């Protein structure tokens, strides 16, 4: 059985097996040195702003530290930024919940590089989409909207008027449907 594990076939030769193990040991030690050298290897933790992800990231960072592997970078993905105009109670609650965990990430990892990436309307799939998305790793996300400005308030009013018109049209359709039934 051991001979098959080390690729020696049926000619089990103790010297050959020891030589192969020594060769593997050298490769393992070289890989181990590379993993421990922060100039060659850095582990980037990617998570989302939720409890379980925060917990698992903490476990991962502790395990990597035990093995002396650099992990001073965290990407928090799928963040809903509160600068956006959000009228949904569900999204407002989600933003508040996410912010609680983002604050905890910053408290736990104040000496880490933390990058927040926005929740997107579509999945990043394929080379071109990944290339388009990659600029977000170097340039922090900034909302185009400025809260509390006249322009932002006018935009919110326009959105609310549009939603009101849609709701009134739907109400009219329902009323007409009941009258004809």
XYZ file of C-alpha atoms in Angstrom:
181
model
C 0.000 0.000 0.000
C 2.767 2.460 0.937
C 4.534 1.721 -2.341
C 1.477 2.810 -4.326
C 1.172 6.045 -2.328
C 4.677 7.104 -3.247
C 4.422 6.019 -6.894
C 7.029 3.283 -6.582
C 4.922 0.485 -8.066
C 5.505 -3.018 -6.824
C 9.277 -2.661 -6.500
C 9.243 -1.478 -2.888
C 12.724 -0.280 -2.206
C 13.390 1.252 1.190
C 16.202 3.484 -0.094
C 14.079 4.768 -2.974
C 11.201 5.471 -0.609
C 13.465 7.345 1.829
C 14.957 9.324 -1.052
C 11.487 10.280 -2.277
C 10.456 11.347 1.246
C 13.595 13.487 1.567
C 12.771 15.133 -1.765
C 9.207 15.796 -0.629
C 10.496 17.185 2.664
C 12.692 19.679 0.797
C 9.755 20.840 -1.347
C 7.489 21.163 1.712
C 10.110 23.213 3.571
C 10.568 25.487 0.546
C 6.810 26.035 0.208
C 6.592 26.653 3.953
C 9.323 29.319 3.735
C 7.533 30.997 0.835
C 4.216 31.023 2.720
C 5.885 32.629 5.751
C 7.610 35.355 3.705
C 5.169 38.305 3.447
C 7.081 39.630 0.433
C 6.190 36.447 -1.458
C 2.818 35.438 0.009
C -0.064 37.391 1.464
C -3.417 35.854 2.193
C -6.375 38.144 1.421
C -9.484 37.301 3.424
C -12.727 37.890 1.521
C -15.924 38.064 3.531
C -19.342 39.693 3.713
C -20.602 41.978 6.502
C -22.507 39.364 8.493
C -21.974 37.605 11.821
C -20.943 34.168 10.543
C -18.511 35.649 8.031
C -16.931 37.848 10.728
C -16.599 34.804 13.003
C -15.077 32.616 10.258
C -12.695 35.397 9.220
C -11.470 35.686 12.808
C -10.865 31.927 12.959
C -9.022 32.040 9.634
C -6.815 34.988 10.669
C -5.894 33.202 13.926
C -5.020 29.970 12.087
C -2.909 31.816 9.535
C -1.125 33.683 12.356
C -0.298 30.338 14.015
C 1.489 29.339 10.818
C 3.100 32.801 10.492
C 1.303 33.539 7.207
C 0.645 37.223 6.486
C -3.041 38.080 6.272
C -3.258 41.827 6.820
C -5.772 42.370 4.036
C -9.527 41.950 4.223
C -12.054 42.541 1.471
C -15.609 43.062 2.682
C -17.795 42.241 -0.301
C -21.471 42.932 -1.102
C -21.722 46.112 0.982
C -24.867 48.187 0.563
C -23.629 51.748 0.956
C -25.857 54.107 2.914
C -25.036 56.985 0.578
C -27.455 55.523 -1.951
C -31.064 56.631 -1.947
C -32.808 53.795 -0.158
C -36.540 53.908 0.435
C -37.024 50.229 1.324
C -37.357 49.461 5.039
C -35.771 46.066 4.397
C -32.705 47.596 2.721
C -32.412 50.256 5.423
C -32.417 47.487 8.054
C -29.840 45.546 6.035
C -27.577 48.616 5.776
C -27.797 49.118 9.538
C -26.985 45.437 10.195
C -24.072 45.481 7.743
C -22.685 48.656 9.295
C -22.620 46.975 12.716
C -20.406 44.195 11.354
C -18.254 46.576 9.290
C -17.602 48.524 12.503
C -16.639 45.259 14.240
C -14.233 44.393 11.393
C -12.575 47.798 11.841
C -12.343 47.318 15.621
C -10.866 43.813 15.366
C -8.541 44.576 12.473
C -7.553 48.214 12.962
C -4.045 47.500 11.628
C -5.318 45.621 8.524
C -5.984 46.993 5.058
C -9.770 46.764 4.768
C -11.390 47.251 1.372
C -15.168 47.493 1.025
C -16.735 46.485 -2.263
C -20.336 47.313 -3.175
C -23.187 44.914 -3.737
C -23.710 44.870 -7.489
C -26.887 44.363 -9.466
C -25.263 41.542 -11.427
C -22.757 38.796 -10.721
C -19.140 39.307 -11.784
C -18.593 36.440 -14.248
C -15.992 36.089 -16.937
C -12.672 37.714 -17.721
C -14.074 40.989 -19.060
C -16.422 41.490 -16.094
C -13.566 40.735 -13.696
C -11.286 43.209 -15.478
C -14.008 45.875 -15.294
C -14.535 45.125 -11.602
C -10.823 45.031 -10.699
C -10.440 48.826 -10.505
C -12.533 48.698 -7.321
C -9.647 46.991 -5.511
C -7.430 50.043 -5.939
C -9.970 52.878 -5.862
C -12.318 53.058 -2.869
C -16.012 53.157 -3.697
C -17.509 56.631 -3.702
C -21.162 57.313 -4.185
C -22.090 59.763 -6.903
C -24.790 61.110 -4.610
C -24.161 63.544 -1.803
C -26.652 63.183 1.052
C -28.427 66.341 2.173
C -27.781 68.392 -0.964
C -30.525 70.069 -2.974
C -29.720 67.789 -5.932
C -29.989 64.645 -3.808
C -33.300 65.769 -2.304
C -34.672 66.648 -5.750
C -33.623 63.222 -7.016
C -35.329 61.510 -4.082
C -38.502 63.557 -4.715
C -38.440 62.528 -8.389
C -38.059 58.861 -7.400
C -40.888 59.125 -4.860
C -43.197 60.916 -7.350
C -42.525 58.200 -9.906
C -43.266 55.473 -7.327
C -46.468 57.318 -6.335
C -47.600 57.527 -9.972
C -46.954 53.802 -10.450
C -48.902 52.971 -7.271
C -51.818 55.204 -8.336
C -51.893 53.563 -11.793
C -51.906 50.112 -10.185
C -54.718 51.181 -7.832
C -56.737 52.440 -10.814
C -56.229 49.101 -12.637
C -57.383 47.167 -9.569
C -60.449 49.396 -9.137
C -61.354 49.044 -12.834
C -60.901 45.267 -12.580
C -63.313 45.086 -9.620
C -65.908 47.287 -11.383
C -65.947 45.092 -14.490
C -66.145 41.857 -12.482
